[in-house]
Short mmCIF file of C-alpha atoms in Angstrom, two decimals:
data_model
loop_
_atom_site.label_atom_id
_atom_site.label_comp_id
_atom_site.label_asym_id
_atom_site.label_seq_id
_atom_site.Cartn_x
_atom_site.Cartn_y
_atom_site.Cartn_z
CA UNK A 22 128.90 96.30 120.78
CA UNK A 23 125.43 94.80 120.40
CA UNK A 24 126.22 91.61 122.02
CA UNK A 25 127.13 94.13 125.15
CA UNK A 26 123.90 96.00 124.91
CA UNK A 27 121.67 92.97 123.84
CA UNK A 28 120.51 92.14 127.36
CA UNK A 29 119.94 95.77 128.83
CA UNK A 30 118.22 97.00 125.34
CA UNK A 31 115.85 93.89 126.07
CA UNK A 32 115.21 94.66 129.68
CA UNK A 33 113.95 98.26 128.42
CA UNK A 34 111.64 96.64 125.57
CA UNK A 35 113.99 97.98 122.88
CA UNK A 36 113.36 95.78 119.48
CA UNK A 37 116.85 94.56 117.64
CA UNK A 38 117.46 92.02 115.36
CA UNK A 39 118.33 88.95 116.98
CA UNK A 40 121.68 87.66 116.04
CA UNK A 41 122.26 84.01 116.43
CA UNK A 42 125.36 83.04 118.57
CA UNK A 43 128.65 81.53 116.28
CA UNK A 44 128.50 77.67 116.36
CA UNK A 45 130.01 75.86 119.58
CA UNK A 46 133.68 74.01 117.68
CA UNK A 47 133.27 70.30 117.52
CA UNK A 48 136.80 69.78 118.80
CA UNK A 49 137.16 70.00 122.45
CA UNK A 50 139.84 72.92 123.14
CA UNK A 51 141.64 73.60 126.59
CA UNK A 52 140.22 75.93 128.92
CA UNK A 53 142.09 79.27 128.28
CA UNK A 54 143.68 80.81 131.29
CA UNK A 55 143.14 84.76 132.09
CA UNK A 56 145.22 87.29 130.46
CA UNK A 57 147.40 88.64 132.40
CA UNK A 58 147.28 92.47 131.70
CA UNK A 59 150.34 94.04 129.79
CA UNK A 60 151.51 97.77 130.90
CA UNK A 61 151.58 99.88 127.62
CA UNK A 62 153.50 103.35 128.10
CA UNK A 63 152.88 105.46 125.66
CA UNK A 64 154.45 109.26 125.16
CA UNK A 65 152.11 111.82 126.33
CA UNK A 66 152.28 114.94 127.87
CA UNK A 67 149.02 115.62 130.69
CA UNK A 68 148.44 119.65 131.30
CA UNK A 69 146.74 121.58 134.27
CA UNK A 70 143.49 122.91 133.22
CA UNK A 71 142.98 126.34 133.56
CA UNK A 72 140.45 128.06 135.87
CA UNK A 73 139.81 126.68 139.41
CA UNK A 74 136.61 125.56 141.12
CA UNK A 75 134.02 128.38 141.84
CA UNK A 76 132.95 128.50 145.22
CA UNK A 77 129.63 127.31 145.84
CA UNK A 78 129.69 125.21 149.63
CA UNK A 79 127.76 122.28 148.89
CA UNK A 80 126.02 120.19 151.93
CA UNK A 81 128.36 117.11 151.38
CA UNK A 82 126.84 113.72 152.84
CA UNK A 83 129.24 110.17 152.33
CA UNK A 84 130.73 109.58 155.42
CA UNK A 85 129.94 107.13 156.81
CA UNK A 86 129.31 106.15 153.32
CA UNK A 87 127.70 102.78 154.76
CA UNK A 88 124.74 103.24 157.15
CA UNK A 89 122.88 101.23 158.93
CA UNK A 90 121.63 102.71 161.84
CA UNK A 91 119.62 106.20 162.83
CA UNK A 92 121.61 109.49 163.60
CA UNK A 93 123.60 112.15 162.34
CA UNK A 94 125.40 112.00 159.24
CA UNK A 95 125.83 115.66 159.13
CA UNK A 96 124.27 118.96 160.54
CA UNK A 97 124.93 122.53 159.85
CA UNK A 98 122.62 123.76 162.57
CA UNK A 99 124.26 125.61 165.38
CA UNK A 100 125.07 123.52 168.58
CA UNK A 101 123.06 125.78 171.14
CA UNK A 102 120.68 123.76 172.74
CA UNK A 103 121.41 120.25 171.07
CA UNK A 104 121.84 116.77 172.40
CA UNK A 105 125.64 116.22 171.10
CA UNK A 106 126.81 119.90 170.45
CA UNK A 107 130.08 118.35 168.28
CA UNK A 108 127.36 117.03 165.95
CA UNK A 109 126.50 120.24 164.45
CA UNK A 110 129.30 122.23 162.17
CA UNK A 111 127.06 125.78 162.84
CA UNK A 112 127.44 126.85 159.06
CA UNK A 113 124.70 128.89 157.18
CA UNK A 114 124.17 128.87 153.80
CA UNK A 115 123.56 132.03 151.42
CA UNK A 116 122.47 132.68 148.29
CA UNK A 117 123.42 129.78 145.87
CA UNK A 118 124.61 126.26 146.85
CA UNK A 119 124.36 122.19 146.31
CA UNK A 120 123.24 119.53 148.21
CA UNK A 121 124.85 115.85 147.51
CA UNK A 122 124.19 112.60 149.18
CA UNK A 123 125.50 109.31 148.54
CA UNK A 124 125.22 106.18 150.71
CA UNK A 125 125.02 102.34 150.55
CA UNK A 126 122.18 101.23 153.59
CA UNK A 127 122.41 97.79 154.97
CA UNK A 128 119.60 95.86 155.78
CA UNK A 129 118.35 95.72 159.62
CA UNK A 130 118.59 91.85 161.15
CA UNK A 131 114.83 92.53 161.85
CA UNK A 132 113.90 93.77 158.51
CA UNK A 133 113.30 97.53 158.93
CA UNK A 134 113.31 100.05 156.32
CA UNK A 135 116.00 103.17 156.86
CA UNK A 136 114.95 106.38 155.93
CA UNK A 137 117.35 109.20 154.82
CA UNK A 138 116.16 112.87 155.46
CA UNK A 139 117.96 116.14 154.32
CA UNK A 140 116.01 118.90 156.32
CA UNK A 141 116.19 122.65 155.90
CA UNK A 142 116.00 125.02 158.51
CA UNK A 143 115.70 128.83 158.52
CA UNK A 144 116.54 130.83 161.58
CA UNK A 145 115.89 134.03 160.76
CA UNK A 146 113.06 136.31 161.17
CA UNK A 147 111.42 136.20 157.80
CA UNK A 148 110.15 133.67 155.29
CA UNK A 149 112.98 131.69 153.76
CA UNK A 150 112.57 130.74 149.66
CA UNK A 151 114.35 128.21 148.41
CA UNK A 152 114.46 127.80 144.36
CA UNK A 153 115.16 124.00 143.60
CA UNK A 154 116.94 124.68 140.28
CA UNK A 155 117.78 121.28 138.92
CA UNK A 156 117.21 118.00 141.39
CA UNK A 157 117.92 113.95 141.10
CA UNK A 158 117.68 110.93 143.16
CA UNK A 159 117.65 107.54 142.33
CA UNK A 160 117.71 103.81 144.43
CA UNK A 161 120.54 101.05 143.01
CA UNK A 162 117.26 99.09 143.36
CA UNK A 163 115.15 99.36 141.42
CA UNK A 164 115.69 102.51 140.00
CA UNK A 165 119.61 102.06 138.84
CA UNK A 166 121.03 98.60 138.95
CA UNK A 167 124.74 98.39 138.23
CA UNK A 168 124.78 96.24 135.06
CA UNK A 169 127.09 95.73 132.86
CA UNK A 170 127.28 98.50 129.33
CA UNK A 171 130.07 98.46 126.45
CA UNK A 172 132.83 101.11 127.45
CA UNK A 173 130.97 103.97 125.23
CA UNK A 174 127.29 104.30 123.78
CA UNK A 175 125.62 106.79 122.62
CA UNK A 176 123.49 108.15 125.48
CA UNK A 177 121.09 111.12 123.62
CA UNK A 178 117.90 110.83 126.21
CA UNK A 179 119.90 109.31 129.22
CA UNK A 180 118.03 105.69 128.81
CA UNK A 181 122.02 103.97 129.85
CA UNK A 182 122.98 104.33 133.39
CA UNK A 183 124.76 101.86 135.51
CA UNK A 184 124.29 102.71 139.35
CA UNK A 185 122.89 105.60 141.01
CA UNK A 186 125.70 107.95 140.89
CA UNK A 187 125.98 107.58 136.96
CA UNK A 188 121.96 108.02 136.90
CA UNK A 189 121.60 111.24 138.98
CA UNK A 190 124.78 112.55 137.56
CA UNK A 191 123.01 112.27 133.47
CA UNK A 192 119.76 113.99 134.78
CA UNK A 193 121.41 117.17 136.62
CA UNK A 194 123.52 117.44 133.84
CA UNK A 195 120.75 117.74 131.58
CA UNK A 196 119.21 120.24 133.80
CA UNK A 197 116.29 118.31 135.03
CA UNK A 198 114.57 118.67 138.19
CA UNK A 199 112.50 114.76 138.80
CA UNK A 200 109.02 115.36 139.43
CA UNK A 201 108.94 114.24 143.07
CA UNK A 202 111.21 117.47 143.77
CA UNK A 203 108.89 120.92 144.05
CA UNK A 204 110.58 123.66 142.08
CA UNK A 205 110.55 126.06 145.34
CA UNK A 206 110.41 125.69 149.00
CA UNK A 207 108.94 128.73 151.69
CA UNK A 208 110.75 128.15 154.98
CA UNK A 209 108.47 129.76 157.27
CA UNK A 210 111.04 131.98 160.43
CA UNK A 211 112.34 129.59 162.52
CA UNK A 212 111.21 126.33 161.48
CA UNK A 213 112.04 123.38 158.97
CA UNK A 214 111.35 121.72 155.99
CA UNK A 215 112.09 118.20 154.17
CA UNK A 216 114.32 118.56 151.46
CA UNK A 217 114.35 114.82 151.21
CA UNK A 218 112.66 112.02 153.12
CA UNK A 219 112.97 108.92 150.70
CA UNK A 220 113.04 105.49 152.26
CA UNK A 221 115.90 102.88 151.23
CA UNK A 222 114.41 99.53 151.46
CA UNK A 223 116.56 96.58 150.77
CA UNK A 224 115.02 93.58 149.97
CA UNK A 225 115.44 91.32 152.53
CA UNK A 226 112.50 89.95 155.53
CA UNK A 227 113.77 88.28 158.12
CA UNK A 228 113.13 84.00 158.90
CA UNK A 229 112.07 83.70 162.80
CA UNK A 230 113.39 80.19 162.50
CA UNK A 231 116.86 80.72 160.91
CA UNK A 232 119.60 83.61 162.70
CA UNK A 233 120.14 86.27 160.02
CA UNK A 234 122.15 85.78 157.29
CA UNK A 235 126.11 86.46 157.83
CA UNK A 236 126.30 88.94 155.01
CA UNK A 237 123.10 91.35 154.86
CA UNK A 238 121.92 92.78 151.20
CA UNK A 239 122.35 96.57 150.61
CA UNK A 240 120.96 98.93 148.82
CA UNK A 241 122.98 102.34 147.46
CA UNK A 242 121.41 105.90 147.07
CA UNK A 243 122.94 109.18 145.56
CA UNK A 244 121.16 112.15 145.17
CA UNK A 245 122.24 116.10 144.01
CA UNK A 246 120.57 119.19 144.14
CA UNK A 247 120.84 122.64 142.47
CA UNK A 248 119.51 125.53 145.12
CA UNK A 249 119.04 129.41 145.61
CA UNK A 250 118.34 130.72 148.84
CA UNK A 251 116.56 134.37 149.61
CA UNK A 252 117.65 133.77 153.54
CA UNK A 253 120.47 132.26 155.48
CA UNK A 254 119.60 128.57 156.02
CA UNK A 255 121.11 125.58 157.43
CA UNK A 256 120.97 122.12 156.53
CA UNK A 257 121.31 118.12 157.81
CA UNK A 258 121.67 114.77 156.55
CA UNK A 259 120.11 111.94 158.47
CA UNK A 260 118.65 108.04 158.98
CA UNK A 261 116.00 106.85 160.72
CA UNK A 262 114.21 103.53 161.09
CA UNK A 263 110.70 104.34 159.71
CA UNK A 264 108.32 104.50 162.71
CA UNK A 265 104.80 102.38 163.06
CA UNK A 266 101.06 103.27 162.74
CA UNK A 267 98.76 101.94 165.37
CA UNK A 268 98.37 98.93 162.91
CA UNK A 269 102.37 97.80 163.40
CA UNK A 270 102.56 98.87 159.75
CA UNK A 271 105.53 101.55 158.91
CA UNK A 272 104.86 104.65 157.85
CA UNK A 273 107.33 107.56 156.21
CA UNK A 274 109.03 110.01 159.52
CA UNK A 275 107.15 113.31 160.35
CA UNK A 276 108.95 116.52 160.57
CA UNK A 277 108.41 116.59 163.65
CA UNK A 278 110.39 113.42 164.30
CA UNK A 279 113.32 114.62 162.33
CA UNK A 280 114.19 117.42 163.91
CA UNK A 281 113.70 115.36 167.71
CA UNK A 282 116.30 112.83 165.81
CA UNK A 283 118.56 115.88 164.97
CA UNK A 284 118.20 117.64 168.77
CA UNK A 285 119.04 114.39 170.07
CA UNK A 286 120.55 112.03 168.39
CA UNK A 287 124.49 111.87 168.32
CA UNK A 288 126.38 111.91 164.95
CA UNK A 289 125.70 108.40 163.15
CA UNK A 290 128.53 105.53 164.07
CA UNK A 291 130.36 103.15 163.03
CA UNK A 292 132.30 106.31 161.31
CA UNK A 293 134.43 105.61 158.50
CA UNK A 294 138.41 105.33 158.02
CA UNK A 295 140.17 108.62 159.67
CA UNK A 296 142.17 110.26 156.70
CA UNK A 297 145.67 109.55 157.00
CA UNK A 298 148.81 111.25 154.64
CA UNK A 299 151.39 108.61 154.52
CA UNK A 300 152.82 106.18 152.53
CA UNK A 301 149.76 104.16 153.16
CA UNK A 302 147.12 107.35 151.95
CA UNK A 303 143.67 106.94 153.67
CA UNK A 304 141.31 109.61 151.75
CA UNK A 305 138.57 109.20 153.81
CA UNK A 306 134.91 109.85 152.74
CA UNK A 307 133.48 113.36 152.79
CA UNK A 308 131.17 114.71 155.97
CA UNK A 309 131.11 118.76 155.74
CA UNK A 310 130.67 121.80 153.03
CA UNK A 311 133.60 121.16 150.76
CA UNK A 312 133.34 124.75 148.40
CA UNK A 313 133.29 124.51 144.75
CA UNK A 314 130.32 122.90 142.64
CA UNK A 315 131.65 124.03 138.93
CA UNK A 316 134.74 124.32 137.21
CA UNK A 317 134.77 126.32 134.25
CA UNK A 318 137.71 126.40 131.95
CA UNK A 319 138.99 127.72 128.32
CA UNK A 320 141.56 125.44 127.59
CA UNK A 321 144.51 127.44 125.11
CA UNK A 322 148.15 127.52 124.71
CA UNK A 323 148.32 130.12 127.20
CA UNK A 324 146.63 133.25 128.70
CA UNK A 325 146.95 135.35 126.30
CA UNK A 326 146.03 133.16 123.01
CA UNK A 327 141.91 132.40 122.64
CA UNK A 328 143.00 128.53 120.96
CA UNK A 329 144.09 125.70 121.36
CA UNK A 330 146.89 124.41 118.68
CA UNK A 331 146.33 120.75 118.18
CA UNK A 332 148.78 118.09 118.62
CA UNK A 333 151.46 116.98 115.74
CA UNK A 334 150.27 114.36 113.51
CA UNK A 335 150.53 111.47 115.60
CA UNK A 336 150.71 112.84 118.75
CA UNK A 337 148.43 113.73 121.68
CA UNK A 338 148.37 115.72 124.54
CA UNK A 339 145.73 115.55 128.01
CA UNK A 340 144.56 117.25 130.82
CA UNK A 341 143.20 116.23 133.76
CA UNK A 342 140.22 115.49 135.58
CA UNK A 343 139.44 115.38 139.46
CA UNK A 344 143.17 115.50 140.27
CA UNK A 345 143.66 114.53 144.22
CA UNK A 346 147.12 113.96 145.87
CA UNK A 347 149.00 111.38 145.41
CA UNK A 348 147.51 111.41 141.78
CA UNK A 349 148.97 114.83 140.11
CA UNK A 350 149.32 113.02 137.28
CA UNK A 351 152.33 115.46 136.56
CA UNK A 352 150.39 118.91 136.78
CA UNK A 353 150.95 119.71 140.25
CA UNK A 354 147.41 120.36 140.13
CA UNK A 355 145.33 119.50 143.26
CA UNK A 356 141.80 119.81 141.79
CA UNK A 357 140.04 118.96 144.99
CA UNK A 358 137.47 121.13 146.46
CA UNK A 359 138.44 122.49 150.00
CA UNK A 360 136.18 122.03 153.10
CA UNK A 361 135.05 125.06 154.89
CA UNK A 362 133.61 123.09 158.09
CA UNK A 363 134.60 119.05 158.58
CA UNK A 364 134.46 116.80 160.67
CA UNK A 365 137.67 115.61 162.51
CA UNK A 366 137.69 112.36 161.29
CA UNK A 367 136.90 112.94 157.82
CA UNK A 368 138.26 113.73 154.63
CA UNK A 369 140.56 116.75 154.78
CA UNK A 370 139.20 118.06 151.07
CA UNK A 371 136.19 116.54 148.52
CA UNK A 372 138.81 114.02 146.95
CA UNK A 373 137.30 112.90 144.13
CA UNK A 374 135.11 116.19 143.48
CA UNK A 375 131.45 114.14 143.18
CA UNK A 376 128.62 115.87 141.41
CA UNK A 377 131.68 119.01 141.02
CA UNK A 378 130.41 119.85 136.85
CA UNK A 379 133.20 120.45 134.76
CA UNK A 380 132.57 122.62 131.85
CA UNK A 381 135.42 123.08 129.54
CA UNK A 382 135.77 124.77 126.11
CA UNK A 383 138.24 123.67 123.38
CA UNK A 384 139.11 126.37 120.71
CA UNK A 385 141.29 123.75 118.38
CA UNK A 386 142.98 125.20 115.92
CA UNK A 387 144.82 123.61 112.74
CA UNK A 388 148.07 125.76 112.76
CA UNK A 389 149.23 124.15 109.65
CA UNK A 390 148.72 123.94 105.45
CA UNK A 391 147.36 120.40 105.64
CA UNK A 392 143.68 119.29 106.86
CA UNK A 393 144.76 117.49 109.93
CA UNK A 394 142.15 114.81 111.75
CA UNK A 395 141.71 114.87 115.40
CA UNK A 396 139.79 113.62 117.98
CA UNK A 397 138.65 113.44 121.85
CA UNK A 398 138.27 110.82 123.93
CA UNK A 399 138.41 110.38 128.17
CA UNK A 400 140.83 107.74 128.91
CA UNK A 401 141.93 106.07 132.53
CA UNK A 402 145.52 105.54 133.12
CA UNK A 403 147.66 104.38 135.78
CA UNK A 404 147.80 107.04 138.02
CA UNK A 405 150.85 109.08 138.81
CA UNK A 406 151.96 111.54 141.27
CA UNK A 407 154.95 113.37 139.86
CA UNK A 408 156.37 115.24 136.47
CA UNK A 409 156.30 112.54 132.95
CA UNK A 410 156.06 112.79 129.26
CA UNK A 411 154.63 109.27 129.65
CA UNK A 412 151.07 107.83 130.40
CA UNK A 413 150.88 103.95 131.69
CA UNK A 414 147.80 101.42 130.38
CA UNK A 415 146.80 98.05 130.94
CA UNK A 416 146.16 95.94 128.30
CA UNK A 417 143.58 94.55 128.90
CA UNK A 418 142.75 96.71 132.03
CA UNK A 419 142.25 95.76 135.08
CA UNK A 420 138.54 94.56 136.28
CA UNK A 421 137.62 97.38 139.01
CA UNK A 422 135.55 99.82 137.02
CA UNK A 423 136.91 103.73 137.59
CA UNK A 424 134.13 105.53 135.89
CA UNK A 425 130.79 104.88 135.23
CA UNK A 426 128.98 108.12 134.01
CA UNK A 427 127.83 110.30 130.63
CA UNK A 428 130.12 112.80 129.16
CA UNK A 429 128.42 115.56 126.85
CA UNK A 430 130.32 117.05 123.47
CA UNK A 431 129.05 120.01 121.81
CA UNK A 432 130.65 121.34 118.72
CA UNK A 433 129.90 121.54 114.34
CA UNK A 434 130.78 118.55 112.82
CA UNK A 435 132.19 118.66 109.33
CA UNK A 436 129.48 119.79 107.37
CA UNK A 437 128.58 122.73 109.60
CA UNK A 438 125.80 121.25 111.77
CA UNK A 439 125.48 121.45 115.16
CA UNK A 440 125.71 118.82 117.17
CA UNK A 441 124.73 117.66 120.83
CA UNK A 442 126.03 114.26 121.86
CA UNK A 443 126.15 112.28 125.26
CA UNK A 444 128.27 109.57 125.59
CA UNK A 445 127.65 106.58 128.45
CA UNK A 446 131.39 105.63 129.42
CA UNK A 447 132.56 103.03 131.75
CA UNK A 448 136.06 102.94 131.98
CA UNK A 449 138.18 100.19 134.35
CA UNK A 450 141.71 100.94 135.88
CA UNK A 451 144.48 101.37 133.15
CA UNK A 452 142.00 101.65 129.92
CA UNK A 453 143.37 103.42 127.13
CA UNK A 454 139.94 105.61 125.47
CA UNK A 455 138.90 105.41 122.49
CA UNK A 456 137.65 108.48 120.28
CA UNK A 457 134.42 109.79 121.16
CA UNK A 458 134.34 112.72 118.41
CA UNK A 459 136.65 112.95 115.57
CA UNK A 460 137.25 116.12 113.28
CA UNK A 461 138.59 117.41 110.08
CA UNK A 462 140.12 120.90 110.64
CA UNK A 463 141.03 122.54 107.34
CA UNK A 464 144.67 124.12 107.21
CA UNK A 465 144.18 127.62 109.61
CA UNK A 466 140.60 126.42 110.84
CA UNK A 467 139.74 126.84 114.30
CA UNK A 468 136.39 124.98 115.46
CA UNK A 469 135.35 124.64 119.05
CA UNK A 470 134.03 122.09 121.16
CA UNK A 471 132.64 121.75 124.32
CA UNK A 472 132.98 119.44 126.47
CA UNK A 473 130.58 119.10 129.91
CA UNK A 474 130.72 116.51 132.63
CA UNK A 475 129.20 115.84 136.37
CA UNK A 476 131.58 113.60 138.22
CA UNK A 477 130.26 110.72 139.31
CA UNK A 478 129.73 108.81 142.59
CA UNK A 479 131.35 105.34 142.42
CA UNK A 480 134.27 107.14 140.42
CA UNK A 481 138.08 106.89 140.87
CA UNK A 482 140.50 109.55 139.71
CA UNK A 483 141.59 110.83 138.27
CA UNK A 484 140.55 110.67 134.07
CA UNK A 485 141.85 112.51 131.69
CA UNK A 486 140.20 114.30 128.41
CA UNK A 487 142.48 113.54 125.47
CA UNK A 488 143.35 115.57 121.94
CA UNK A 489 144.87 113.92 119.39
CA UNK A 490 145.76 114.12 116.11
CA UNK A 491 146.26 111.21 113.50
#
């Protein structure tokens, strides 16, 4: 584990003992070839969770999740009036609801810096007041590189991150709003305001004497908000190339050029891939207001019981996480949030559920005479579609990271204290979890935990959240 951290904990001026490396063997030895991974199937039983999404529409930005060019990524102004009427989904928002971006911009052949803006716009007749409840953003570079952290560490003030998604994620879910964010907004009747208008520079300036590179850098940003609206409003996602002073230099977009982007500009091309259900599934990236921002959940035996028996010594049971067809996982339980306005060639629902906060309590209970030990972990099997007692890992697994994000258990440990814990986890295709929180229930005890989670950008479901007892 510290050999895994030692780089990062250096980068952020931590101080740790240095430990010296093993020495190298004298005898020469034959390069060893790469494991091939091993499927391990072990018996275990994944349930449904109860509840169900709430429905809070949330302004969904990620397709095209690529960008490099100005226009429309998505507008839910009405189409009276506008340049490319089929660019606008004419869908108000009331009362509460979430804003989430997440892109990856390519840099320009001439070395221009995109700028994304998320404007507001109130139509009515009065003042509009917008409460910005909790708010994140963050840059790959240089605000969240994707380096490389152990599968779990302990994450209490949110210094581990790995990408922007797993950054922006930690903060909302510690109910922080950054400081470049004002905690309100007053739409004055019938105009606009900048939610966001954040440049996404990628570090690259051009050569006059060489032709531009075959493969351009990129640069990734994610961002989620929390709002509360007093007034109907509606809302857009754009790019622009930032525009020049009179000195040539580039300076940040005015209002006033966003909204003569968003009158006239068409939606943003090259689109994505069109979702397609077949054998070959295309999922297609989000463009719309899917519905659903939280999913709270009690997790018992059954309705009518308030807790949860734990497993058998030696057994476990799971439910899952972010379920999407085509990846049930045996609960016939598709957890993805429906879209109330799309666009044709996108996603059909919010596969994957990004930013969607799951917030699920655990009332275990020891039904037996013994003390029994048991303990939680998130683990990342093979994914399955239909009914099994079985759940499929690689060993090791596979080398495309799944989840990158922080997980937070709350709960009284042994001794009666409460405890508060956040847990970094990166998890890669097939990996079997190990236990992030382990407990002694005495015979007929029942102690809760609670378990909280954004999901991240940059995942893959589903995961699933795992009881068992030893």
């Amino acid at each position: 584990m510290l050999s895994s951290l030692l780089p990062f904990v250096l980068a952020q001026g931590i101080a740790i003992p240095v430990i010296p490396p093993p020495p190298s063997p004298s005898i020469p030895t034959e390069p060893i070839a790469p494991q091939s991974p091993q499927e391990l199937v072990v018996p275990q039983r994944v349930r449904p969770l109860t509840g169900k999404l709430d429905n809070t529409p949330v302004l969904n930005s990620n397709n095209p999740e690529l960008i490099f060019n100005e226009g429309i990524i998505i507008s839910t102004l009405p189409s009276i009036g506008m340049g490319s009427p089929y660019a606008h989904l004419n869908y108000a928002f009331r009362g509460r609801f979430d804003v989430f971006a997440h892109h990856v911009v390519q840099a320009s052949p001439e070395g221009r810096t995109l700028y994304l803006g998320i404007l507001l716009f109130n139509d009515s007749r009065q003042p509009a007041k917008v409460n910005v409840l909790q708010a994140a953003s963050s840059l790959t570079s240089p605000d969240a590189l994707f380096i490389e952290l152990p599968p779990q560490v302990e994450n209490p003030d949110g210094q581990f991150f790995s990408g922007p998604g797993s950054r922006v994620m930690d903060r909302v879910l510690r109910g922080q709003r950054q400081a470049l964010y004002p905690a309100e907004l007053i739409i004055p009747p019938g105009q606009a305001q900048m939610l966001v208008n954040n440049p996404l520079p990628v570090n690259y300036r051009p050569d006059p004497t060489q032709p531009p590179p075959l493969k351009l850098p990129r640069n990734g940003f994610s961002a989620y908000f929390r709002l509360q609206t007093d007034t109907p409003i509606y809302g857009a996602s754009l790019a622009m190339y930032a525009p020049k002073d009179a000195q040539g230099n580039e300076r940040p977009p005015t209002l006033a050029e966003w909204q003569q982007l968003l009158k006239t500009a068409n939606l943003m091309t090259p689109r994505d891939r069109i979702p397609r259900n077949s054998q070959r599934r295309i999922y297609s990236r989000v463009a719309g207001v899917s519905l659903g921002s939280t999913w709270i959940a009690t997790l018992t035996d059954n309705d009518t019981r308030e807790q949860l028996n734990i497993p058998q010594s030696g057994q476990a049971f799971s439910y899952a996480i972010s379920t999407i067809e085509g990846g049930l996982m045996g609960t016939n339980q598709k957890q993805a949030a429906k879209m109330a306005v799309r666009y044709p060639d996108t996603a059909y629902e919010s596969h994957g559920n990004y930013g969607v906060h799951y917030s699920l309590t655990l009332p275990l209970h020891n039904p037996t005479s013994q003390p029994q030990q048991v303990s939680l972990a998130i683990e990342t099997p093979l994914k399955f579609n239909e009914g099994r007692d079985t759940l499929t890992f690689l060993v090791p697994p596979a080398p495309n990271v799944f989840f990158r994000g922080t997980v937070q258990f709350r709960y009284n440990n042994d001794q009666g204290t409460a405890q508060n814990r956040y847990f970094h986890l990166v998890q890669k295709r097939g990996q079997r979890g190990d236990d992030l929180v382990t407990l002694t229930l005495k015979p007929a005890e029942k102690r809760t935990v609670q378990v909280d989670l954004l999901y991240p950008p940059d995942a893959t479901p589903p995961q699933l959240l795992t009881v068992r007892t030893r």
